[in-house]
Amino acid sequence: MAESDSFNDSGMGEIPTRWKGICEPGVKFNSSMCNRKLIGARYFNKGLVAENPKINISMNSTRDTDGHGTHTSSTTAGNYVEGVSFFGYANGTARGVAPRAMIAMYKVLWREGSFASDVLAGMDQAIADGVDVISISLGFGKRTPFYEDPVAIASFAAMEKGVLVSSSAGNRGPNSRTLHNGAPWLLTVGAGSIDRQCATTLTLGNGLTITGWSLFPVDALIRDVPLLYNETLMVCNSSDLLSEFGNDAIVICEGDGYDWTNTHPLQADSIVQSTVSGAIFIAAYSLYQEDSDFRFPGAIINPRDGAKVINYAKSNNEPKVTINFQQTFVGAKPVPLVAGYSSRGPSFIYPGILKPDLIAPGTKVLAAWVPNQSTSVVGHNLKLTSNYNMIQGTSMSCPHASGVAALLKGAYPEWSPAAIRSAMMTTANPLDNTNNPILDNDVFLPALPTMMGSGQVDPNKALDPGLIYDVGAQDYVNLLCSMNFTREQFLTIARSSNYNCSNPSSDLNYPFFIALFSETSTNIQEFRRAVTNVGSGPSTYRANLIQPNGTRISVSPKKLVFQKKFEKLSFTIRIKDRKQRDGNQVSGSLAWIDSEGKHVVRSPIVVMSVFEE
């Protein structure tokens, strides 16, 4: 939405003369809505109209009627806006990752339907207009081959023009091989949690105070209300029973963390339809932070605190509780957690390149919204609106990474998309804020690289990566030539007959290593890589290996001595697998560490079985 405060042009510089884009007028959108922040706006639906000539497109313009595009673009590059909150939660100053970057919007999805040709046309136009980064929070099916995927096709052209395309991994987790946007020339972004807790404070009648999770959007008056503990009632799935035994009380409910997304909506409906005053959920899992329904005064607490609440309720004849909403705390631990919804790799279409590349904040992200779309619901059907909304998905994590890419492009305009991606990947953090391995929020065990890529993106470290793994257009062509595509399929992606397949190779200079073994394959695989010194001058790096369980890995040479900046040196990594994997995967890493300890250039290593279709 162009009118959003996040798109004001205060503090913005002049539009660069190389910019070729326009602000295309349409329904409820005119060219004057653009400014020095929002410098371009176009819309694409010729494919949709060609397939449905009689279709009536309700908002035939770039204007956002859904909120998704407004949210993602303001996350990437929204300007500073003070006094923003989500109904009192997360109050503060909103800004995008790259608040001084300019934005051009390309509307390619429609309420009436969407077509691949329109997505392709929009991305091609963005490239022609002169954008530096494309952020695309959409994707096609995981089984869509590259030569039928408009994002893969258009992003190949973007790569040729030096434009990085940052894409969402998808929201089909936690199962493996569910991600889309797995093309090797893309940046593929998964989602993690953040350390902000939108909270409520429970004060029991005995004075004990407990902090819980809540997004109930009203500053409700819950003061010295009866607290009900009934072991039979704790399933909280019958409005009749809740009304009969819990009228006007705060009831204690048991949350099934392992099946939260299925059980909680039924419980929420029962509570809303009853005459209780609210509910306290005891849940062992943290998935509730990803998918919670707070249409009623409620809070979610962990089992340890839940035992205290139950003990108090059982030991008092007239237990009472006071609840204060709209609280916000930062510093939650452990963070990040790989979101349960975040799609996992490897890519179904091409597992030979490990995806996703990294994760970025995607859960409960607060960003700009459109006023005609509900942002919260209270009771049966009281819909609330706000200029800023808190939602989750890899659609939200992708623009975080896009903003980092924009910052890197501004700092190093000569860097290729692969160089920018490499800097982000090799400096990503595999540890959480307790300095332990990042956990998978689905099973609360250490996350694998197929879940989180290299780890959580670290913008500051990405600005000084030390070494980069660069990849050129011909390198990607060599990879395509190894994929057994027909000539027509190859040309659909490359869109040029000037390339040749004289040197097909599946060993792309990627900052990841994934060794796929089968019962019939050799138990040794080799990978050759080249790294470029982008540090300040001469430097020496030594290899540090963390061996995956059941493997033997060697790297040669073990030391890289760079005599000058921009020098490129090569090395070979040899992986010997000593076990039958039976579909399981093990992981380790290779890190090049400079002699001063300033740079740690880390690449995950994954060893797993070849997938059986």
Coordinates of C-alpha atoms in Angstrom, one line a residue:
M1 CA 0.0 0.0 0.0
A2 CA 1.7 3.2 -1.2
E3 CA 0.1 5.3 1.5
S4 CA 1.8 3.4 4.3
D5 CA 4.2 5.4 6.5
S6 CA 6.8 2.7 5.8
F7 CA 7.0 4.0 2.2
N8 CA 7.5 7.7 3.0
D9 CA 10.6 9.2 1.4
S10 CA 11.9 11.2 4.3
G11 CA 15.7 11.0 4.3
M12 CA 15.9 9.3 0.9
G13 CA 18.3 10.4 -1.8
E14 CA 17.6 11.1 -5.4
I15 CA 16.5 8.4 -7.7
P16 CA 19.5 7.1 -9.7
T17 CA 19.6 8.1 -13.4
R18 CA 20.1 4.5 -14.4
W19 CA 16.6 3.7 -13.2
K20 CA 14.3 2.8 -16.1
G21 CA 11.1 1.9 -14.2
I22 CA 7.8 3.6 -14.1
C23 CA 4.8 4.0 -11.8
E24 CA 2.0 2.5 -13.9
P25 CA -1.4 4.0 -13.2
G26 CA -4.4 1.7 -12.6
V27 CA -7.5 1.3 -10.4
K28 CA -7.1 3.4 -7.3
F29 CA -3.4 3.9 -8.0
N30 CA -1.9 6.9 -9.8
S31 CA 1.7 7.8 -10.7
S32 CA 1.9 10.5 -8.1
M33 CA 1.8 7.9 -5.4
C34 CA 5.4 7.0 -6.1
N35 CA 8.2 9.0 -4.5
R36 CA 11.9 8.7 -3.7
K37 CA 11.2 5.6 -1.6
L38 CA 8.7 3.8 -3.8
I39 CA 10.2 4.5 -7.2
G40 CA 8.4 2.0 -9.4
A41 CA 5.1 0.1 -9.5
R42 CA 3.9 -2.2 -12.3
Y43 CA 1.3 -5.0 -12.6
F44 CA 1.1 -8.1 -14.8
N45 CA -2.0 -10.2 -15.6
K46 CA -2.0 -10.7 -19.4
G47 CA -1.6 -14.4 -18.9
L48 CA -4.5 -14.5 -16.5
V49 CA -6.7 -12.5 -18.8
A50 CA -5.7 -14.5 -21.9
E51 CA -6.8 -17.7 -20.2
N52 CA -10.0 -16.1 -18.9
P53 CA -11.0 -13.3 -21.3
K54 CA -14.2 -12.5 -19.4
I55 CA -12.6 -12.2 -16.1
N56 CA -13.3 -9.1 -14.0
I57 CA -10.2 -8.2 -12.0
S58 CA -11.4 -6.2 -9.1
M59 CA -8.2 -4.2 -8.4
N60 CA -6.5 -3.9 -11.8
S61 CA -3.5 -2.0 -10.6
T62 CA -0.4 -2.4 -8.4
R63 CA -2.5 -1.6 -5.3
D64 CA -2.2 -4.4 -2.7
T65 CA -5.5 -5.8 -1.6
D66 CA -4.1 -8.7 0.5
G67 CA -1.3 -7.2 2.6
H68 CA 1.3 -9.8 1.7
G69 CA 3.3 -7.5 -0.7
T70 CA 3.1 -4.5 1.7
H71 CA 4.3 -6.6 4.6
T72 CA 7.3 -8.2 2.7
S73 CA 8.4 -5.0 0.9
S74 CA 8.4 -3.0 4.1
T75 CA 10.3 -5.7 5.9
T76 CA 13.0 -5.5 3.2
A77 CA 13.3 -1.7 2.9
G78 CA 10.6 0.1 4.8
N79 CA 11.5 3.6 6.1
Y80 CA 11.7 4.5 9.8
V81 CA 8.2 4.8 11.4
E82 CA 7.9 5.6 15.1
G83 CA 5.2 4.4 17.5
V84 CA 4.3 1.2 15.7
S85 CA 2.8 -1.8 17.5
F86 CA 0.5 -4.8 17.0
F87 CA -2.4 -3.8 19.3
G88 CA 0.1 -2.7 22.0
Y89 CA 2.5 -5.6 21.5
A90 CA 6.1 -5.0 20.2
N91 CA 5.8 -1.2 20.5
G92 CA 8.7 0.7 18.9
T93 CA 10.1 2.1 15.7
A94 CA 9.5 0.0 12.6
R95 CA 12.1 -0.1 9.8
G96 CA 13.2 -2.5 7.0
V97 CA 16.5 -4.3 7.0
A98 CA 17.7 -1.7 4.4
P99 CA 15.7 1.4 5.2
R100 CA 17.6 3.6 2.8
A101 CA 17.1 1.3 -0.2
M102 CA 14.5 2.2 -2.8
I103 CA 11.6 -0.1 -3.6
A104 CA 9.9 -1.0 -6.9
M105 CA 6.8 -3.2 -6.7
Y106 CA 5.7 -5.7 -9.3
K107 CA 2.2 -7.2 -8.8
V108 CA 2.0 -10.7 -10.4
L109 CA -0.5 -12.5 -8.2
W110 CA -4.2 -11.8 -8.1
R111 CA -7.2 -12.6 -6.0
E112 CA -8.9 -13.9 -9.2
G113 CA -6.0 -16.3 -10.0
S114 CA -2.4 -16.4 -11.0
F115 CA -0.3 -17.5 -14.0
A116 CA 3.3 -18.5 -14.3
S117 CA 3.6 -16.3 -17.4
D118 CA 2.7 -13.2 -15.4
V119 CA 5.3 -14.0 -12.7
L120 CA 7.9 -14.5 -15.4
A121 CA 6.9 -11.2 -17.1
G122 CA 7.1 -9.3 -13.8
M123 CA 10.6 -10.6 -12.9
D124 CA 11.9 -9.9 -16.5
Q125 CA 10.6 -6.4 -16.3
A126 CA 12.2 -5.8 -12.9
I127 CA 15.5 -6.9 -14.4
A128 CA 15.0 -4.6 -17.4
D129 CA 14.1 -1.7 -15.1
G130 CA 17.4 -1.9 -13.4
V131 CA 16.8 -3.4 -9.9
D132 CA 19.7 -4.7 -7.9
V133 CA 17.9 -7.3 -5.8
I134 CA 14.6 -9.2 -6.4
S135 CA 12.8 -10.4 -3.3
I136 CA 10.1 -13.0 -4.2
S137 CA 8.1 -14.6 -1.5
L138 CA 6.2 -17.1 -3.6
G139 CA 7.0 -20.4 -5.2
F140 CA 5.6 -23.2 -7.3
G141 CA 5.3 -26.8 -6.5
K142 CA 8.3 -28.8 -5.2
R143 CA 8.0 -31.1 -8.2
T144 CA 8.0 -28.3 -10.7
P145 CA 11.1 -28.8 -12.9
F146 CA 13.4 -25.8 -13.4
Y147 CA 12.3 -25.4 -17.1
E148 CA 8.7 -25.1 -16.0
D149 CA 9.3 -22.8 -13.0
P150 CA 9.0 -19.1 -13.8
V151 CA 11.0 -18.2 -10.7
A152 CA 13.9 -20.5 -11.8
I153 CA 13.8 -19.3 -15.4
A154 CA 13.6 -15.5 -14.6
S155 CA 16.2 -15.7 -11.8
F156 CA 18.7 -17.3 -14.3
A157 CA 18.3 -14.2 -16.4
A158 CA 18.6 -12.0 -13.3
M159 CA 21.9 -13.8 -12.4
E160 CA 23.3 -13.1 -15.9
K161 CA 22.5 -9.4 -15.3
G162 CA 24.1 -9.3 -11.9
V163 CA 20.8 -9.2 -10.0
L164 CA 20.4 -11.5 -6.9
V165 CA 17.1 -13.2 -6.5
S166 CA 16.2 -13.9 -2.9
S167 CA 13.3 -16.4 -2.5
S168 CA 11.2 -18.1 0.2
A169 CA 11.8 -21.8 0.8
G170 CA 8.0 -22.5 1.4
N171 CA 5.8 -23.3 4.4
R172 CA 5.4 -27.1 3.9
G173 CA 7.6 -28.2 6.9
P174 CA 8.6 -30.1 8.8
N175 CA 8.8 -32.9 6.3
S176 CA 12.0 -33.2 4.2
R177 CA 12.2 -32.4 0.5
T178 CA 9.3 -30.0 0.7
L179 CA 11.0 -26.7 -0.3
H180 CA 10.4 -24.9 -3.6
N181 CA 12.8 -22.4 -5.2
G182 CA 15.7 -24.9 -5.1
A183 CA 17.4 -23.6 -8.2
P184 CA 21.2 -23.3 -7.6
W185 CA 21.3 -19.7 -8.8
L186 CA 18.8 -18.6 -6.3
L187 CA 19.2 -17.6 -2.6
T188 CA 16.7 -19.9 -0.8
V189 CA 15.6 -18.7 2.6
G190 CA 14.1 -20.7 5.5
A191 CA 12.5 -19.3 8.6
G192 CA 13.4 -19.0 12.2
S193 CA 12.1 -17.5 15.4
I194 CA 13.1 -14.2 17.1
D195 CA 13.8 -13.3 20.7
R196 CA 10.8 -11.1 21.1
Q197 CA 8.1 -12.5 23.3
C198 CA 4.6 -11.1 23.1
A199 CA 3.5 -11.8 26.6
T200 CA 0.9 -11.7 29.3
T201 CA 1.5 -11.6 33.0
L202 CA -0.5 -13.9 35.3
T203 CA -0.7 -13.0 39.0
L204 CA -2.2 -15.7 41.2
G205 CA -4.1 -14.9 44.4
N206 CA -1.1 -16.0 46.4
G207 CA 1.0 -13.3 44.8
L208 CA 3.0 -15.6 42.4
T209 CA 3.6 -13.9 39.0
I210 CA 4.1 -16.0 35.8
T211 CA 4.9 -14.8 32.3
G212 CA 3.1 -16.5 29.4
W213 CA 2.7 -16.0 25.7
S214 CA -0.3 -14.2 24.3
L215 CA -1.4 -12.0 21.4
F216 CA -4.9 -11.2 22.6
P217 CA -5.4 -7.8 21.0
V218 CA -7.4 -6.1 23.7
D219 CA -6.3 -4.6 27.0
A220 CA -9.0 -6.7 28.8
L221 CA -9.8 -6.3 32.4
I222 CA -9.2 -9.7 34.0
R223 CA -8.7 -8.9 37.7
D224 CA -9.2 -11.3 40.6
V225 CA -11.3 -13.7 38.4
P226 CA -12.1 -17.2 39.6
L227 CA -9.5 -19.8 38.4
L228 CA -10.9 -23.2 37.6
Y229 CA -8.9 -26.4 37.6
N230 CA -10.8 -29.5 36.5
E231 CA -8.9 -32.5 35.3
T232 CA -11.8 -33.7 33.2
L233 CA -12.4 -30.3 31.7
M234 CA -8.8 -29.6 30.8
V235 CA -9.2 -30.9 27.2
C236 CA -11.3 -27.7 26.7
N237 CA -13.1 -29.0 23.6
S238 CA -16.8 -28.7 24.8
S239 CA -18.4 -25.3 25.0
D240 CA -21.3 -26.9 26.9
L241 CA -19.1 -28.4 29.6
L242 CA -17.0 -25.2 29.8
S243 CA -20.1 -23.1 30.3
E244 CA -21.6 -25.5 32.9
F245 CA -18.6 -25.7 35.1
G246 CA -16.5 -22.7 34.2
N247 CA -19.0 -19.8 33.8
D248 CA -17.2 -16.5 34.2
A249 CA -14.0 -18.3 35.3
I250 CA -10.5 -18.5 33.8
V251 CA -10.2 -22.2 33.0
I252 CA -6.9 -24.2 32.9
C253 CA -6.6 -26.1 29.6
E254 CA -4.1 -28.7 28.4
G255 CA -2.4 -27.8 25.1
D256 CA -1.4 -30.7 22.9
G257 CA 1.9 -29.3 21.7
Y258 CA 2.6 -32.2 19.3
D259 CA -0.7 -31.7 17.5
W260 CA -1.2 -28.0 18.3
T261 CA -2.3 -26.9 14.9
N262 CA -5.1 -29.4 14.8
T263 CA -6.3 -29.3 18.5
H264 CA -6.0 -25.7 19.3
P265 CA -8.6 -24.3 16.8
L266 CA -11.2 -26.7 18.2
Q267 CA -10.3 -25.6 21.7
A268 CA -10.4 -21.9 20.7
D269 CA -13.9 -22.4 19.1
S270 CA -15.1 -24.1 22.3
I271 CA -13.8 -21.4 24.5
V272 CA -15.3 -18.6 22.4
Q273 CA -18.7 -20.3 22.3
S274 CA -18.8 -20.8 26.0
T275 CA -19.4 -18.4 28.9
V276 CA -15.9 -18.7 30.5
S277 CA -13.9 -15.5 30.9
G278 CA -10.8 -16.9 29.4
A279 CA -8.2 -19.7 29.4
I280 CA -4.7 -20.6 30.4
F281 CA -3.1 -23.2 28.2
I282 CA -0.3 -25.4 29.5
A283 CA 1.7 -26.6 26.5
A284 CA 5.0 -28.4 26.4
Y285 CA 5.9 -27.4 22.9
S286 CA 6.8 -24.0 21.4
L287 CA 4.9 -24.4 18.1
Y288 CA 2.1 -22.3 19.6
Q289 CA 4.2 -19.2 18.9
E290 CA 3.9 -20.1 15.2
D291 CA 0.2 -20.8 15.1
S292 CA -1.9 -19.3 17.9
D293 CA -5.5 -18.3 18.1
F294 CA -6.2 -15.6 20.6
R295 CA -9.8 -14.6 19.9
F296 CA -10.4 -14.8 23.7
P297 CA -8.5 -13.6 26.8
G298 CA -5.9 -16.3 27.1
A299 CA -2.3 -17.2 27.8
I300 CA 0.0 -20.1 27.1
I301 CA 2.5 -21.2 29.8
N302 CA 5.1 -24.0 30.0
P303 CA 4.5 -27.2 32.0
R304 CA 6.9 -26.1 34.8
D305 CA 4.8 -22.9 35.4
G306 CA 1.6 -24.9 34.7
A307 CA 2.4 -27.2 37.7
K308 CA 2.6 -24.1 39.9
V309 CA -0.8 -22.8 38.7
I310 CA -2.4 -26.2 39.2
N311 CA -1.0 -26.6 42.6
Y312 CA -2.3 -23.2 43.6
A313 CA -5.7 -23.9 42.2
K314 CA -6.0 -27.3 43.9
S315 CA -4.9 -26.0 47.3
N316 CA -7.2 -23.0 47.6
N317 CA -11.0 -23.0 48.0
E318 CA -11.4 -19.8 46.0
P319 CA -8.4 -19.5 43.7
K320 CA -8.2 -16.3 41.7
V321 CA -6.0 -14.9 38.9
T322 CA -5.3 -11.5 37.4
I323 CA -4.1 -11.2 33.8
N324 CA -2.4 -8.3 32.2
F325 CA -2.1 -8.3 28.4
Q326 CA -0.1 -6.4 25.8
Q327 CA 3.3 -7.1 27.4
T328 CA 6.5 -7.4 25.4
F329 CA 9.9 -8.8 26.4
V330 CA 13.1 -9.4 24.4
G331 CA 15.8 -11.8 25.1
A332 CA 13.8 -15.0 24.9
K333 CA 16.0 -18.2 24.7
P334 CA 16.8 -20.3 22.9
V335 CA 16.6 -18.3 19.6
P336 CA 16.5 -18.8 16.8
L337 CA 14.5 -22.0 16.4
V338 CA 14.0 -23.4 12.9
A339 CA 10.2 -22.9 12.4
G340 CA 8.2 -26.0 12.2
Y341 CA 6.4 -24.7 9.1
S342 CA 9.7 -23.9 7.2
S343 CA 10.1 -26.2 4.3
R344 CA 13.1 -28.6 4.4
G345 CA 15.6 -29.7 1.8
P346 CA 17.2 -31.0 -0.2
S347 CA 15.4 -29.9 -3.3
F348 CA 13.1 -32.5 -4.8
I349 CA 14.1 -31.5 -8.3
Y350 CA 17.8 -31.3 -7.7
P351 CA 19.1 -32.6 -4.4
G352 CA 22.8 -32.3 -5.5
I353 CA 22.8 -28.7 -4.3
L354 CA 22.0 -28.4 -0.6
K355 CA 19.0 -26.1 0.2
P356 CA 17.9 -24.0 1.9
D357 CA 20.9 -21.7 2.0
L358 CA 20.2 -20.1 5.3
I359 CA 17.4 -19.0 7.7
A360 CA 16.2 -15.5 8.7
P361 CA 13.6 -14.2 11.1
G362 CA 10.2 -15.4 9.9
T363 CA 8.0 -16.0 13.0
K364 CA 5.8 -13.2 14.3
V365 CA 7.3 -10.5 12.1
L366 CA 5.7 -7.0 12.5
A367 CA 5.5 -5.0 9.3
A368 CA 3.2 -2.7 7.3
W369 CA -0.2 -3.9 6.3
V370 CA -3.3 -2.8 4.3
P371 CA -6.3 -1.3 6.2
N372 CA -8.9 -3.4 4.3
Q373 CA -7.7 -6.7 5.6
S374 CA -8.3 -8.1 9.1
T375 CA -5.3 -8.5 11.3
S376 CA -7.0 -10.1 14.3
V377 CA -10.3 -11.4 15.5
V378 CA -12.0 -11.2 18.9
G379 CA -14.9 -13.4 19.9
H380 CA -17.1 -15.0 17.3
N381 CA -16.4 -12.6 14.4
L382 CA -15.3 -9.1 15.6
K383 CA -12.5 -8.3 13.0
L384 CA -9.9 -5.8 13.9
T385 CA -7.6 -3.9 11.5
S386 CA -4.3 -2.3 11.9
N387 CA -1.7 -0.5 9.7
Y388 CA 0.9 -3.1 10.9
N389 CA 0.5 -6.8 11.2
M390 CA 2.4 -9.6 12.9
I391 CA 2.5 -12.8 10.8
Q392 CA 4.8 -15.6 10.0
G393 CA 6.2 -17.7 7.2
T394 CA 9.2 -18.0 4.9
S395 CA 7.5 -15.1 3.0
M396 CA 8.6 -13.0 6.0
S397 CA 12.1 -14.5 6.3
C398 CA 12.9 -14.0 2.6
P399 CA 12.7 -10.2 2.7
H400 CA 15.0 -10.1 5.7
A401 CA 17.6 -11.9 3.6
S402 CA 16.8 -9.6 0.6
G403 CA 17.5 -6.6 2.7
V404 CA 20.9 -8.0 3.8
A405 CA 21.6 -8.6 0.1
A406 CA 20.7 -5.0 -0.7
L407 CA 23.1 -3.8 1.9
L408 CA 25.9 -5.9 0.5
K409 CA 25.2 -4.8 -3.0
G410 CA 25.4 -1.2 -1.8
A411 CA 28.7 -1.9 -0.1
Y412 CA 30.2 -4.0 -2.9
P413 CA 28.4 -3.0 -6.2
E414 CA 30.9 -5.1 -8.2
W415 CA 30.0 -8.4 -6.4
S416 CA 28.1 -11.0 -8.3
P417 CA 24.9 -12.5 -7.0
A418 CA 26.9 -15.7 -6.1
A419 CA 29.5 -13.6 -4.2
I420 CA 26.7 -11.9 -2.2
R421 CA 25.1 -15.2 -1.4
S422 CA 28.4 -16.8 -0.5
A423 CA 29.1 -13.9 2.0
M424 CA 25.8 -14.4 3.6
M425 CA 26.0 -18.2 3.8
T426 CA 29.6 -18.6 5.0
T427 CA 29.1 -16.1 7.8
A428 CA 25.7 -17.4 8.9
N429 CA 25.5 -18.5 12.5
P430 CA 24.7 -22.1 13.3
L431 CA 24.4 -21.4 17.0
D432 CA 21.5 -19.9 18.9
N433 CA 21.7 -17.2 21.6
T434 CA 22.7 -19.7 24.2
N435 CA 25.8 -20.6 22.1
N436 CA 24.4 -24.1 21.4
P437 CA 23.4 -25.5 18.0
I438 CA 20.2 -24.1 16.6
L439 CA 17.3 -26.4 17.4
D440 CA 14.5 -27.6 15.1
N441 CA 11.2 -26.4 16.6
D442 CA 9.4 -29.5 15.4
V443 CA 11.3 -32.0 17.5
F444 CA 13.5 -29.7 19.7
L445 CA 16.7 -31.4 18.5
P446 CA 19.7 -29.8 16.8
A447 CA 18.6 -28.7 13.3
L448 CA 20.3 -30.2 10.3
P449 CA 21.7 -28.2 7.4
T450 CA 18.7 -29.5 5.3
M451 CA 16.5 -27.5 7.7
M452 CA 18.5 -24.4 8.3
G453 CA 21.2 -24.2 5.7
S454 CA 24.3 -22.6 7.0
G455 CA 22.4 -21.1 9.9
Q456 CA 20.9 -17.7 10.8
V457 CA 22.0 -14.8 8.5
D458 CA 24.4 -12.4 10.2
P459 CA 24.4 -9.0 8.3
N460 CA 27.4 -7.5 10.1
K461 CA 29.7 -10.6 9.5
A462 CA 28.5 -10.8 5.9
L463 CA 29.9 -7.4 5.3
D464 CA 33.4 -8.8 5.9
P465 CA 33.4 -12.5 4.8
G466 CA 37.1 -12.9 4.2
L467 CA 36.7 -15.4 1.3
I468 CA 33.9 -15.9 -1.2
Y469 CA 32.9 -18.8 -3.4
D470 CA 32.1 -17.1 -6.7
V471 CA 30.0 -18.6 -9.6
G472 CA 29.6 -17.3 -13.1
A473 CA 26.9 -17.9 -15.7
Q474 CA 29.0 -20.5 -17.6
D475 CA 29.4 -22.5 -14.3
Y476 CA 25.6 -22.7 -14.0
V477 CA 25.4 -23.7 -17.6
N478 CA 27.9 -26.5 -17.0
L479 CA 25.6 -27.7 -14.2
L480 CA 22.5 -27.5 -16.4
C481 CA 24.4 -29.5 -19.0
S482 CA 24.9 -32.3 -16.5
M483 CA 21.1 -32.6 -15.8
N484 CA 20.1 -34.6 -18.9
F485 CA 17.8 -31.9 -20.1
T486 CA 16.7 -31.8 -23.7
R487 CA 17.9 -29.0 -25.9
E488 CA 14.5 -27.3 -25.7
Q489 CA 14.4 -27.6 -21.9
F490 CA 18.0 -26.2 -21.6
L491 CA 17.1 -23.2 -23.8
T492 CA 13.9 -22.5 -21.8
I493 CA 16.1 -21.8 -18.8
A494 CA 19.2 -20.3 -20.5
R495 CA 17.2 -18.5 -23.2
S496 CA 20.3 -18.3 -25.3
S497 CA 22.0 -20.5 -27.8
N498 CA 25.4 -18.9 -27.2
Y499 CA 26.2 -21.2 -24.3
N500 CA 27.8 -24.5 -24.9
C501 CA 27.9 -27.8 -23.1
S502 CA 31.5 -28.7 -23.8
N503 CA 32.3 -29.0 -20.1
P504 CA 29.3 -30.5 -18.2
S505 CA 29.8 -30.6 -14.4
S506 CA 27.7 -31.2 -11.4
D507 CA 30.5 -29.9 -9.1
L508 CA 29.3 -26.3 -8.8
N509 CA 31.5 -23.9 -6.8
Y510 CA 28.9 -23.7 -4.0
P511 CA 29.7 -23.0 -0.3
F512 CA 28.0 -26.3 0.6
F513 CA 28.9 -29.9 0.3
I514 CA 26.3 -32.7 0.0
A515 CA 27.4 -36.2 -0.7
L516 CA 24.7 -38.6 -1.9
F517 CA 25.5 -42.2 -1.7
S518 CA 23.7 -45.3 -3.0
E519 CA 24.1 -49.0 -2.7
T520 CA 25.8 -49.2 -6.1
S521 CA 27.9 -46.0 -6.0
T522 CA 31.5 -45.7 -4.9
N523 CA 31.9 -44.8 -1.2
I524 CA 34.2 -41.9 -2.1
Q525 CA 33.2 -38.5 -3.5
E526 CA 35.4 -35.5 -4.3
F527 CA 34.5 -31.8 -4.6
R528 CA 36.7 -29.1 -6.0
R529 CA 36.2 -25.5 -4.9
A530 CA 37.8 -22.2 -5.5
V531 CA 37.7 -19.3 -3.0
T532 CA 38.6 -15.6 -3.6
N533 CA 40.3 -13.5 -1.0
V534 CA 38.1 -10.4 -0.5
G535 CA 39.9 -9.4 2.7
S536 CA 42.2 -6.4 3.1
G537 CA 45.3 -8.0 1.8
P538 CA 47.6 -11.0 2.2
S539 CA 46.3 -13.7 4.5
T540 CA 46.6 -17.3 5.5
Y541 CA 43.7 -19.7 6.1
R542 CA 43.8 -23.1 7.7
A543 CA 41.1 -25.8 7.3
N544 CA 39.1 -26.9 10.3
L545 CA 37.0 -30.0 9.8
I546 CA 34.1 -31.3 11.8
Q547 CA 33.7 -34.9 10.6
P548 CA 30.1 -36.2 10.1
N549 CA 29.6 -39.5 12.0
G550 CA 30.7 -42.5 10.1
T551 CA 32.7 -40.6 7.5
R552 CA 36.3 -39.8 6.8
I553 CA 36.9 -36.4 5.2
S554 CA 40.1 -34.9 4.0
V555 CA 40.9 -31.5 2.5
S556 CA 43.9 -30.7 0.3
P557 CA 45.7 -28.4 0.8
K558 CA 45.0 -27.8 4.4
K559 CA 46.4 -24.3 4.2
L560 CA 45.6 -21.5 1.8
V561 CA 48.2 -18.7 1.5
F562 CA 46.9 -15.6 -0.3
Q563 CA 49.6 -13.1 -1.4
K564 CA 47.1 -10.4 -2.3
K565 CA 43.5 -9.3 -2.3
F566 CA 41.3 -10.8 -5.0
E567 CA 43.6 -13.8 -5.4
K568 CA 41.8 -17.1 -6.1
L569 CA 43.0 -20.4 -4.7
S570 CA 41.5 -23.9 -5.1
F571 CA 41.2 -26.9 -2.8
T572 CA 39.7 -30.4 -2.9
I573 CA 37.6 -32.1 -0.3
R574 CA 37.3 -35.9 -0.3
I575 CA 34.4 -37.6 1.5
K576 CA 34.6 -41.3 2.3
D577 CA 31.4 -42.8 3.7
R578 CA 31.8 -45.9 5.8
K579 CA 28.1 -46.7 6.6
Q580 CA 24.9 -47.5 4.9
R581 CA 22.7 -44.5 5.6
D582 CA 19.2 -46.1 5.2
G583 CA 17.8 -42.7 4.4
N584 CA 19.4 -41.0 7.3
Q585 CA 21.8 -38.0 7.1
V586 CA 24.8 -36.9 9.1
S587 CA 26.4 -33.5 9.0
G588 CA 29.6 -31.7 9.7
S589 CA 31.4 -28.7 8.4
L590 CA 34.5 -27.2 6.8
A591 CA 35.7 -23.9 8.1
W592 CA 38.6 -21.9 6.7
I593 CA 40.0 -19.8 9.6
D594 CA 42.5 -17.0 9.0
S595 CA 45.7 -16.8 11.0
E596 CA 44.4 -13.7 12.9
G597 CA 41.1 -15.4 13.8
K598 CA 39.2 -12.6 12.2
H599 CA 37.4 -14.6 9.5
V600 CA 35.7 -18.0 9.8
V601 CA 34.5 -19.1 6.4
R602 CA 32.2 -22.0 7.2
S603 CA 30.5 -24.5 4.9
P604 CA 28.2 -27.3 6.1
I605 CA 28.8 -30.9 4.9
V606 CA 25.9 -33.3 4.6
V607 CA 26.2 -37.1 3.9
M608 CA 23.1 -39.0 3.1
S609 CA 21.5 -41.7 0.9
V610 CA 20.3 -41.1 -2.6
F611 CA 16.6 -40.7 -2.6
E612 CA 14.3 -43.4 -4.0
E613 CA 11.4 -42.0 -6.0

